């Protein structure tokens, strides 16, 4: 009997330094489960150019995500770490899947609706519109079974499954249907200054976002100014106390303590004490990551070697899959 090993794929756009929301919602989970599966972690630079980019900055950010992957503890001996654009099959499969997808399905994607809101739909890039077809290509190229992402990506994973199924039904079994893997708590970390908005790179208010390379003082300052709810007790109640629930979720991920344990720890204490404690655990948790991030930034050669190796491994797998896809679709001379 052949036992199929689960294969995990995920990626991050190189559009600036990552924040605590990215870490809790995605990267931290990846480090915890990397030993259980065969893993591909991609730096999705083709996705990054769906919005205007500065070329030099994009290159810098791309290497910086690689540095972050290693700094948080992804093990290049176990995981394939690579840059999306260095494996051209991603773009090729995205085109094919774009021909399988329907306009109406793409139009329903909330990420497109959100991102096209500012400049208006008519002025949005075609790449931004077809972004989910490229994401589906990333996932389907490697027979991925598990995709660990934040819950903002759920709709994209559902679309990936739909496209895979439609392709398989039409052309014969080719793609594996992936499952999303969500965090129980922390699939969506909210801004410290506005608990109704997710913590985001594009947040104008920098004080609501803790960056992975923030200095201890900055973290302290940001957390001390975080908004809280009315009342005073440190109690986990997502409905009535969304701001405190968000801070408790962060605490939970920094320490491994359950919500009940955090409530007990701060029973009878106020928000001030809790925020002081939270700042301490965040600083303690992030210190080794920030240190390693700085070290990798200063030694890019090691990153280059790891990315070369990752590109070769990913390319090998992607090339094989695309031979099958081209054959199924009827492209080329066979
Ligand atoms: P992005 O920065 O949008 O490329 O996101 C990279 C990864 O981080 C994705 O898996 C997102 O779902 C996740 N992510 C981004 N922002 C948050 C957040 N505020 N809370 C939890 N996960 C997040
Ligand atoms: N769209 C994802 C995000 O914004 C990034 C991404 C691109 C991705 N391709 C992927 C995530 C494939 C998981 C699998 O976070």
Short mmCIF file of N, CA and C in Angstrom, two decimals, residues 130-297:
data_model
loop_
_atom_site.label_atom_id
_atom_site.label_comp_id
_atom_site.label_asym_id
_atom_site.label_seq_id
_atom_site.Cartn_x
_atom_site.Cartn_y
_atom_site.Cartn_z
N UNK A 130 -6.57 38.52 -11.11
CA UNK A 130 -6.32 37.08 -11.29
C UNK A 130 -5.36 36.51 -10.23
N UNK A 131 -5.05 37.31 -9.24
CA UNK A 131 -4.21 36.88 -8.10
C UNK A 131 -4.56 35.48 -7.59
N UNK A 132 -5.88 35.18 -7.40
CA UNK A 132 -6.21 33.85 -6.84
C UNK A 132 -5.86 32.69 -7.77
N UNK A 133 -5.79 32.93 -9.09
CA UNK A 133 -5.42 31.85 -10.00
C UNK A 133 -3.94 31.51 -9.82
N UNK A 134 -3.13 32.54 -9.57
CA UNK A 134 -1.70 32.32 -9.31
C UNK A 134 -1.51 31.61 -7.97
N UNK A 135 -2.31 31.99 -7.00
CA UNK A 135 -2.21 31.33 -5.69
C UNK A 135 -2.62 29.86 -5.82
N UNK A 136 -3.66 29.60 -6.61
CA UNK A 136 -4.09 28.21 -6.83
C UNK A 136 -2.95 27.44 -7.51
N UNK A 137 -2.27 28.08 -8.46
CA UNK A 137 -1.16 27.42 -9.16
C UNK A 137 -0.06 27.06 -8.17
N UNK A 138 0.29 27.98 -7.27
CA UNK A 138 1.32 27.72 -6.25
C UNK A 138 1.00 26.41 -5.53
N UNK A 139 -0.26 26.33 -5.13
CA UNK A 139 -0.67 25.22 -4.27
C UNK A 139 -0.77 23.91 -5.05
N UNK A 140 -1.35 23.99 -6.25
CA UNK A 140 -1.66 22.76 -6.99
C UNK A 140 -0.42 22.14 -7.66
N UNK A 141 0.59 22.96 -7.92
CA UNK A 141 1.80 22.45 -8.59
C UNK A 141 2.47 21.33 -7.80
N UNK A 142 2.32 21.36 -6.48
CA UNK A 142 3.10 20.43 -5.65
C UNK A 142 2.25 19.34 -5.01
N UNK A 143 1.02 19.18 -5.48
CA UNK A 143 0.11 18.20 -4.85
C UNK A 143 -0.03 18.47 -3.36
N UNK A 144 -0.16 19.73 -3.05
CA UNK A 144 -0.29 20.16 -1.66
C UNK A 144 -1.57 19.58 -1.04
N UNK A 145 -1.43 19.09 0.20
CA UNK A 145 -2.65 18.63 0.90
C UNK A 145 -3.06 19.61 2.00
N UNK A 146 -2.09 20.38 2.51
CA UNK A 146 -2.39 21.28 3.64
C UNK A 146 -1.84 22.68 3.38
N UNK A 147 -2.68 23.69 3.61
CA UNK A 147 -2.22 25.07 3.42
C UNK A 147 -2.48 25.85 4.72
N UNK A 148 -1.42 26.08 5.51
CA UNK A 148 -1.61 26.85 6.74
C UNK A 148 -1.54 28.35 6.44
N UNK A 149 -2.64 29.04 6.63
CA UNK A 149 -2.71 30.49 6.37
C UNK A 149 -3.66 31.13 7.39
N UNK A 150 -3.68 32.45 7.40
CA UNK A 150 -4.64 33.16 8.23
C UNK A 150 -6.03 33.08 7.59
N UNK A 151 -7.06 33.40 8.35
CA UNK A 151 -8.42 33.13 7.84
C UNK A 151 -8.83 34.09 6.71
N UNK A 152 -8.03 35.15 6.48
CA UNK A 152 -8.32 36.02 5.33
C UNK A 152 -8.10 35.29 4.00
N UNK A 153 -7.45 34.13 4.06
CA UNK A 153 -7.15 33.39 2.83
C UNK A 153 -8.12 32.24 2.55
N UNK A 154 -9.10 32.07 3.44
CA UNK A 154 -10.03 30.93 3.31
C UNK A 154 -10.70 30.89 1.94
N UNK A 155 -11.16 32.04 1.50
CA UNK A 155 -11.88 32.10 0.22
C UNK A 155 -10.97 31.68 -0.95
N UNK A 156 -9.71 32.07 -0.87
CA UNK A 156 -8.77 31.68 -1.94
C UNK A 156 -8.53 30.17 -1.96
N UNK A 157 -8.52 29.56 -0.80
CA UNK A 157 -8.30 28.11 -0.76
C UNK A 157 -9.54 27.39 -1.29
N UNK A 158 -10.70 27.93 -0.97
CA UNK A 158 -11.93 27.31 -1.51
C UNK A 158 -11.94 27.41 -3.03
N UNK A 159 -11.52 28.54 -3.55
CA UNK A 159 -11.46 28.70 -5.01
C UNK A 159 -10.44 27.72 -5.62
N UNK A 160 -9.32 27.54 -4.92
CA UNK A 160 -8.30 26.59 -5.40
C UNK A 160 -8.90 25.19 -5.54
N UNK A 161 -9.66 24.81 -4.53
CA UNK A 161 -10.30 23.47 -4.57
C UNK A 161 -11.27 23.39 -5.74
N UNK A 162 -12.03 24.44 -5.92
CA UNK A 162 -13.02 24.46 -7.00
C UNK A 162 -12.33 24.33 -8.37
N UNK A 163 -11.25 25.08 -8.56
CA UNK A 163 -10.54 25.03 -9.85
C UNK A 163 -9.91 23.65 -10.07
N UNK A 164 -9.35 23.10 -8.99
CA UNK A 164 -8.72 21.77 -9.10
C UNK A 164 -9.77 20.73 -9.49
N UNK A 165 -10.92 20.82 -8.86
CA UNK A 165 -11.97 19.84 -9.13
C UNK A 165 -12.48 19.99 -10.56
N UNK A 166 -12.67 21.23 -10.97
CA UNK A 166 -13.18 21.46 -12.33
C UNK A 166 -12.18 20.93 -13.37
N UNK A 167 -10.90 21.20 -13.11
CA UNK A 167 -9.86 20.72 -14.03
C UNK A 167 -9.87 19.19 -14.07
N UNK A 168 -9.88 18.57 -12.88
CA UNK A 168 -9.86 17.10 -12.81
C UNK A 168 -11.06 16.50 -13.53
N UNK A 169 -12.23 17.10 -13.31
CA UNK A 169 -13.46 16.56 -13.93
C UNK A 169 -13.36 16.64 -15.45
N UNK A 170 -12.76 17.73 -15.93
CA UNK A 170 -12.74 17.93 -17.36
C UNK A 170 -11.60 17.16 -18.06
N UNK A 171 -10.42 17.16 -17.41
CA UNK A 171 -9.23 16.62 -18.10
C UNK A 171 -8.71 15.31 -17.50
N UNK A 172 -9.32 14.84 -16.43
CA UNK A 172 -8.82 13.63 -15.78
C UNK A 172 -8.02 14.01 -14.54
N UNK A 173 -7.96 13.08 -13.59
CA UNK A 173 -7.36 13.35 -12.29
C UNK A 173 -5.92 13.87 -12.43
N UNK A 174 -5.71 15.07 -11.98
CA UNK A 174 -4.39 15.72 -12.13
C UNK A 174 -3.95 16.37 -10.82
N UNK A 175 -4.90 17.05 -10.17
CA UNK A 175 -4.53 17.84 -8.99
C UNK A 175 -5.14 17.25 -7.72
N UNK A 176 -4.40 17.44 -6.62
CA UNK A 176 -4.89 17.06 -5.30
C UNK A 176 -5.64 18.24 -4.70
N UNK A 177 -6.79 17.96 -4.06
CA UNK A 177 -7.55 19.06 -3.45
C UNK A 177 -6.98 19.37 -2.06
N UNK A 178 -6.51 20.60 -1.85
CA UNK A 178 -5.88 20.95 -0.56
C UNK A 178 -6.90 21.31 0.53
N UNK A 179 -6.46 21.17 1.77
CA UNK A 179 -7.28 21.59 2.92
C UNK A 179 -6.60 22.81 3.55
N UNK A 180 -7.40 23.71 4.07
CA UNK A 180 -6.83 24.86 4.80
C UNK A 180 -6.56 24.43 6.24
N UNK A 181 -5.49 24.95 6.82
CA UNK A 181 -5.21 24.70 8.23
C UNK A 181 -5.22 26.05 8.96
N UNK A 182 -6.21 26.23 9.82
CA UNK A 182 -6.36 27.51 10.53
C UNK A 182 -5.96 27.37 11.98
N UNK A 183 -5.47 28.44 12.55
CA UNK A 183 -5.19 28.48 13.99
C UNK A 183 -6.50 28.52 14.75
N UNK A 184 -6.54 27.90 15.93
CA UNK A 184 -7.77 27.96 16.73
C UNK A 184 -7.99 29.41 17.20
N UNK A 185 -7.00 29.94 17.87
CA UNK A 185 -7.03 31.37 18.21
C UNK A 185 -5.94 32.04 17.39
N UNK A 186 -6.17 33.23 16.95
CA UNK A 186 -5.07 33.97 16.32
C UNK A 186 -5.01 33.87 14.82
N UNK A 187 -6.08 33.27 14.22
CA UNK A 187 -6.11 33.26 12.76
C UNK A 187 -6.21 34.69 12.26
N UNK A 188 -6.68 35.57 13.15
CA UNK A 188 -6.76 36.97 12.77
C UNK A 188 -6.37 37.84 13.98
N UNK A 189 -5.15 38.33 13.97
CA UNK A 189 -4.71 39.24 15.03
C UNK A 189 -5.12 40.64 14.60
N UNK A 190 -5.72 41.38 15.54
CA UNK A 190 -6.25 42.68 15.19
C UNK A 190 -5.26 43.79 15.56
N UNK A 191 -5.49 44.95 14.97
CA UNK A 191 -4.64 46.10 15.25
C UNK A 191 -4.73 46.48 16.73
N UNK A 192 -3.62 46.95 17.30
CA UNK A 192 -3.63 47.35 18.71
C UNK A 192 -4.43 48.63 18.91
N UNK A 193 -4.54 49.42 17.85
CA UNK A 193 -5.25 50.69 17.99
C UNK A 193 -6.70 50.62 17.53
N UNK A 194 -7.04 49.57 16.79
CA UNK A 194 -8.42 49.42 16.34
C UNK A 194 -8.76 47.93 16.21
N UNK A 195 -9.38 47.39 17.27
CA UNK A 195 -9.63 45.94 17.28
C UNK A 195 -10.65 45.47 16.24
N UNK A 196 -11.21 46.42 15.47
CA UNK A 196 -12.13 46.03 14.41
C UNK A 196 -11.38 45.78 13.10
N UNK A 197 -10.08 46.20 13.07
CA UNK A 197 -9.30 46.05 11.85
C UNK A 197 -8.17 45.06 12.07
N UNK A 198 -7.84 44.26 11.06
CA UNK A 198 -6.75 43.30 11.30
C UNK A 198 -5.39 44.00 11.29
N UNK A 199 -4.48 43.46 12.06
CA UNK A 199 -3.12 44.00 12.06
C UNK A 199 -2.58 43.81 10.65
N UNK A 200 -2.11 44.88 10.03
CA UNK A 200 -1.77 44.77 8.63
C UNK A 200 -0.59 45.65 8.25
N UNK A 201 0.21 45.16 7.30
CA UNK A 201 1.37 45.92 6.82
C UNK A 201 0.93 47.27 6.28
N UNK A 202 -0.27 47.30 5.71
CA UNK A 202 -0.70 48.54 5.06
C UNK A 202 -1.42 49.49 6.03
N UNK A 203 -1.46 49.11 7.32
CA UNK A 203 -2.11 49.97 8.31
C UNK A 203 -1.37 51.31 8.38
N UNK A 204 -2.12 52.38 8.23
CA UNK A 204 -1.46 53.70 8.28
C UNK A 204 -0.93 54.00 9.68
N UNK A 205 -1.68 53.52 10.68
CA UNK A 205 -1.24 53.78 12.04
C UNK A 205 -0.22 52.73 12.45
N UNK A 206 1.06 53.09 12.42
CA UNK A 206 2.13 52.14 12.73
C UNK A 206 2.06 51.68 14.19
N UNK A 207 1.37 52.48 15.03
CA UNK A 207 1.36 52.12 16.45
C UNK A 207 0.44 50.92 16.73
N UNK A 208 -0.37 50.55 15.75
CA UNK A 208 -1.24 49.39 15.95
C UNK A 208 -0.60 48.07 15.55
N UNK A 209 0.63 48.17 15.00
CA UNK A 209 1.28 46.99 14.41
C UNK A 209 2.64 46.76 15.05
N UNK A 210 2.86 45.56 15.57
CA UNK A 210 4.19 45.25 16.11
C UNK A 210 4.99 44.54 15.03
N UNK A 211 6.10 45.16 14.63
CA UNK A 211 6.93 44.57 13.59
C UNK A 211 7.91 43.58 14.23
N UNK A 212 8.33 42.58 13.44
CA UNK A 212 9.24 41.57 14.01
C UNK A 212 10.62 42.13 14.31
N UNK A 213 10.94 43.32 13.76
CA UNK A 213 12.24 43.90 14.11
C UNK A 213 12.10 45.15 14.98
N UNK A 214 10.94 45.31 15.61
CA UNK A 214 10.79 46.43 16.55
C UNK A 214 11.72 46.24 17.76
N UNK A 215 12.28 47.35 18.23
CA UNK A 215 13.11 47.32 19.44
C UNK A 215 12.19 47.13 20.66
N UNK A 216 12.77 46.64 21.75
CA UNK A 216 11.99 46.39 22.96
C UNK A 216 11.21 47.63 23.41
N UNK A 217 11.86 48.79 23.36
CA UNK A 217 11.21 50.03 23.81
C UNK A 217 9.97 50.33 22.98
N UNK A 218 10.12 50.10 21.68
CA UNK A 218 9.00 50.38 20.77
C UNK A 218 7.83 49.44 21.09
N UNK A 219 8.14 48.18 21.32
CA UNK A 219 7.08 47.21 21.62
C UNK A 219 6.36 47.64 22.90
N UNK A 220 7.17 48.02 23.89
CA UNK A 220 6.62 48.45 25.17
C UNK A 220 5.66 49.62 24.96
N UNK A 221 6.13 50.57 24.20
CA UNK A 221 5.36 51.78 23.95
C UNK A 221 4.04 51.45 23.22
N UNK A 222 4.14 50.63 22.18
CA UNK A 222 2.94 50.31 21.41
C UNK A 222 1.91 49.57 22.27
N UNK A 223 2.38 48.62 23.05
CA UNK A 223 1.43 47.85 23.86
C UNK A 223 0.83 48.72 24.96
N UNK A 224 1.64 49.59 25.53
CA UNK A 224 1.10 50.44 26.61
C UNK A 224 -0.01 51.36 26.07
N UNK A 225 0.05 51.66 24.77
CA UNK A 225 -0.97 52.54 24.20
C UNK A 225 -2.11 51.79 23.51
N UNK A 226 -2.07 50.46 23.59
CA UNK A 226 -3.12 49.66 22.93
C UNK A 226 -4.50 49.98 23.52
N UNK A 227 -5.50 50.03 22.67
CA UNK A 227 -6.84 50.31 23.21
C UNK A 227 -7.35 49.08 23.95
N UNK A 228 -8.19 49.35 24.96
CA UNK A 228 -8.83 48.24 25.70
C UNK A 228 -10.33 48.48 25.65
N UNK A 229 -11.09 47.67 26.40
CA UNK A 229 -12.55 47.82 26.37
C UNK A 229 -13.02 48.46 27.66
N UNK A 230 -14.31 48.75 27.72
CA UNK A 230 -14.84 49.27 28.99
C UNK A 230 -14.82 48.13 30.01
N UNK A 231 -15.00 48.47 31.27
CA UNK A 231 -14.85 47.46 32.32
C UNK A 231 -13.39 47.37 32.68
N UNK A 232 -13.03 46.38 33.50
CA UNK A 232 -11.64 46.34 33.90
C UNK A 232 -11.03 44.94 33.92
N UNK A 233 -11.81 43.91 34.04
CA UNK A 233 -11.24 42.57 34.22
C UNK A 233 -10.59 42.00 32.98
N UNK A 234 -9.51 41.23 33.21
CA UNK A 234 -8.86 40.54 32.10
C UNK A 234 -9.61 39.22 31.86
N UNK A 235 -10.62 39.31 31.00
CA UNK A 235 -11.52 38.17 30.75
C UNK A 235 -11.63 37.98 29.25
N UNK A 236 -11.57 36.71 28.82
CA UNK A 236 -11.65 36.45 27.37
C UNK A 236 -13.11 36.42 26.93
N UNK A 237 -13.53 37.47 26.24
CA UNK A 237 -14.90 37.54 25.74
C UNK A 237 -14.85 38.27 24.40
N UNK A 238 -14.82 37.49 23.36
CA UNK A 238 -14.62 38.04 22.02
C UNK A 238 -15.71 39.04 21.63
N UNK A 239 -16.93 38.77 22.09
CA UNK A 239 -18.06 39.64 21.72
C UNK A 239 -18.03 40.95 22.48
N UNK A 240 -17.93 40.81 23.82
CA UNK A 240 -18.05 42.01 24.66
C UNK A 240 -16.73 42.74 24.83
N UNK A 241 -15.61 42.01 24.75
CA UNK A 241 -14.30 42.64 24.97
C UNK A 241 -13.33 42.26 23.85
N UNK A 242 -13.62 42.73 22.65
CA UNK A 242 -12.77 42.31 21.52
C UNK A 242 -11.32 42.78 21.63
N UNK A 243 -11.10 43.97 22.19
CA UNK A 243 -9.73 44.49 22.27
C UNK A 243 -8.91 43.65 23.25
N UNK A 244 -9.51 43.38 24.42
CA UNK A 244 -8.79 42.58 25.43
C UNK A 244 -8.60 41.14 24.92
N UNK A 245 -9.63 40.62 24.24
CA UNK A 245 -9.52 39.25 23.69
C UNK A 245 -8.34 39.17 22.72
N UNK A 246 -8.17 40.22 21.93
CA UNK A 246 -7.06 40.25 20.97
C UNK A 246 -5.71 40.24 21.72
N UNK A 247 -5.62 41.06 22.77
CA UNK A 247 -4.36 41.12 23.53
C UNK A 247 -4.10 39.77 24.22
N UNK A 248 -5.18 39.15 24.69
CA UNK A 248 -5.02 37.84 25.36
C UNK A 248 -4.59 36.78 24.35
N UNK A 249 -5.09 36.90 23.13
CA UNK A 249 -4.69 35.94 22.09
C UNK A 249 -3.19 36.06 21.83
N UNK A 250 -2.73 37.30 21.79
CA UNK A 250 -1.29 37.51 21.60
C UNK A 250 -0.51 36.89 22.77
N UNK A 251 -1.01 37.15 23.99
CA UNK A 251 -0.35 36.60 25.19
C UNK A 251 -0.28 35.08 25.10
N UNK A 252 -1.42 34.49 24.71
CA UNK A 252 -1.50 33.03 24.58
C UNK A 252 -0.42 32.50 23.64
N UNK A 253 -0.26 33.16 22.52
CA UNK A 253 0.72 32.67 21.54
C UNK A 253 2.17 32.91 21.97
N UNK A 254 2.37 33.93 22.78
CA UNK A 254 3.75 34.21 23.21
C UNK A 254 4.19 33.26 24.33
N UNK A 255 3.23 32.73 25.09
CA UNK A 255 3.59 31.96 26.28
C UNK A 255 3.10 30.52 26.25
N UNK A 256 2.13 30.23 25.42
CA UNK A 256 1.53 28.89 25.44
C UNK A 256 0.47 28.75 26.53
N UNK A 257 0.24 29.80 27.32
CA UNK A 257 -0.77 29.73 28.38
C UNK A 257 -2.17 29.76 27.78
N UNK A 258 -3.10 29.01 28.39
CA UNK A 258 -4.49 29.02 27.89
C UNK A 258 -5.17 30.32 28.35
N UNK A 259 -6.32 30.62 27.75
CA UNK A 259 -7.07 31.83 28.13
C UNK A 259 -7.42 31.75 29.63
N UNK A 260 -7.82 30.57 30.08
CA UNK A 260 -8.18 30.39 31.51
C UNK A 260 -6.98 30.71 32.40
N UNK A 261 -5.81 30.21 32.01
CA UNK A 261 -4.61 30.46 32.82
C UNK A 261 -4.26 31.95 32.85
N UNK A 262 -4.49 32.62 31.74
CA UNK A 262 -4.18 34.06 31.70
C UNK A 262 -5.18 34.80 32.60
N UNK A 263 -6.45 34.40 32.53
CA UNK A 263 -7.46 35.03 33.39
C UNK A 263 -7.09 34.85 34.86
N UNK A 264 -6.65 33.65 35.21
CA UNK A 264 -6.29 33.38 36.61
C UNK A 264 -5.09 34.23 37.02
N UNK A 265 -4.11 34.31 36.13
CA UNK A 265 -2.89 35.07 36.41
C UNK A 265 -3.20 36.54 36.70
N UNK A 266 -4.19 37.06 35.99
CA UNK A 266 -4.50 38.50 36.14
C UNK A 266 -5.80 38.76 36.89
N UNK A 267 -6.30 37.74 37.59
CA UNK A 267 -7.53 37.93 38.35
C UNK A 267 -7.33 39.05 39.37
N UNK A 268 -8.26 39.97 39.42
CA UNK A 268 -8.18 41.07 40.39
C UNK A 268 -7.24 42.18 39.95
N UNK A 269 -6.57 42.02 38.82
CA UNK A 269 -5.67 43.08 38.34
C UNK A 269 -6.30 43.83 37.17
N UNK A 270 -5.77 44.98 36.89
CA UNK A 270 -6.36 45.82 35.84
C UNK A 270 -5.67 45.67 34.49
N UNK A 271 -6.17 46.45 33.54
CA UNK A 271 -5.60 46.40 32.19
C UNK A 271 -4.14 46.85 32.17
N UNK A 272 -3.80 47.80 33.02
CA UNK A 272 -2.43 48.33 33.06
C UNK A 272 -1.43 47.23 33.36
N UNK A 273 -1.72 46.46 34.42
CA UNK A 273 -0.82 45.36 34.79
C UNK A 273 -0.73 44.35 33.66
N UNK A 274 -1.89 44.08 33.07
CA UNK A 274 -1.90 43.09 31.99
C UNK A 274 -1.05 43.55 30.81
N UNK A 275 -1.16 44.83 30.47
CA UNK A 275 -0.39 45.33 29.33
C UNK A 275 1.11 45.29 29.61
N UNK A 276 1.47 45.60 30.86
CA UNK A 276 2.89 45.51 31.22
C UNK A 276 3.39 44.08 31.05
N UNK A 277 2.58 43.13 31.55
CA UNK A 277 2.95 41.72 31.43
C UNK A 277 3.01 41.29 29.98
N UNK A 278 2.05 41.77 29.20
CA UNK A 278 2.03 41.40 27.79
C UNK A 278 3.27 41.90 27.06
N UNK A 279 3.63 43.16 27.33
CA UNK A 279 4.82 43.72 26.68
C UNK A 279 6.04 42.85 27.01
N UNK A 280 6.14 42.43 28.28
CA UNK A 280 7.30 41.61 28.68
C UNK A 280 7.35 40.30 27.90
N UNK A 281 6.20 39.62 27.79
CA UNK A 281 6.25 38.31 27.12
C UNK A 281 6.47 38.46 25.61
N UNK A 282 5.95 39.53 25.04
CA UNK A 282 6.18 39.74 23.60
C UNK A 282 7.67 40.01 23.36
N UNK A 283 8.24 40.89 24.18
CA UNK A 283 9.66 41.23 24.02
C UNK A 283 10.52 39.97 24.19
N UNK A 284 10.20 39.19 25.21
CA UNK A 284 10.98 37.99 25.47
C UNK A 284 10.88 36.99 24.31
N UNK A 285 9.67 36.84 23.82
CA UNK A 285 9.47 35.87 22.73
C UNK A 285 10.15 36.31 21.43
N UNK A 286 10.05 37.60 21.15
CA UNK A 286 10.58 38.08 19.86
C UNK A 286 12.09 38.33 19.87
N UNK A 287 12.69 38.50 21.08
CA UNK A 287 14.12 38.88 21.13
C UNK A 287 15.02 37.96 20.30
N UNK A 288 14.94 36.63 20.49
CA UNK A 288 15.84 35.77 19.69
C UNK A 288 15.54 35.84 18.19
N UNK A 289 14.28 36.06 17.85
CA UNK A 289 13.91 36.13 16.43
C UNK A 289 14.50 37.40 15.80
N UNK A 290 14.33 38.51 16.50
CA UNK A 290 14.86 39.79 16.01
C UNK A 290 16.38 39.72 15.86
N UNK A 291 17.02 39.07 16.84
CA UNK A 291 18.49 38.97 16.80
C UNK A 291 18.93 38.17 15.56
N UNK A 292 18.27 37.03 15.36
CA UNK A 292 18.65 36.20 14.20
C UNK A 292 18.33 36.91 12.89
N UNK A 293 17.21 37.63 12.87
CA UNK A 293 16.83 38.36 11.65
C UNK A 293 17.94 39.34 11.26
N UNK A 294 18.45 40.04 12.26
CA UNK A 294 19.52 41.00 11.99
C UNK A 294 20.78 40.28 11.51
N UNK A 295 21.07 39.14 12.10
CA UNK A 295 22.27 38.38 11.68
C UNK A 295 22.14 37.92 10.22
N UNK A 296 20.96 37.40 9.88
CA UNK A 296 20.77 36.94 8.49
C UNK A 296 20.81 38.09 7.50
N UNK A 297 20.30 39.25 7.94
CA UNK A 297 20.35 40.42 7.05
C UNK A 297 21.79 40.79 6.74
#
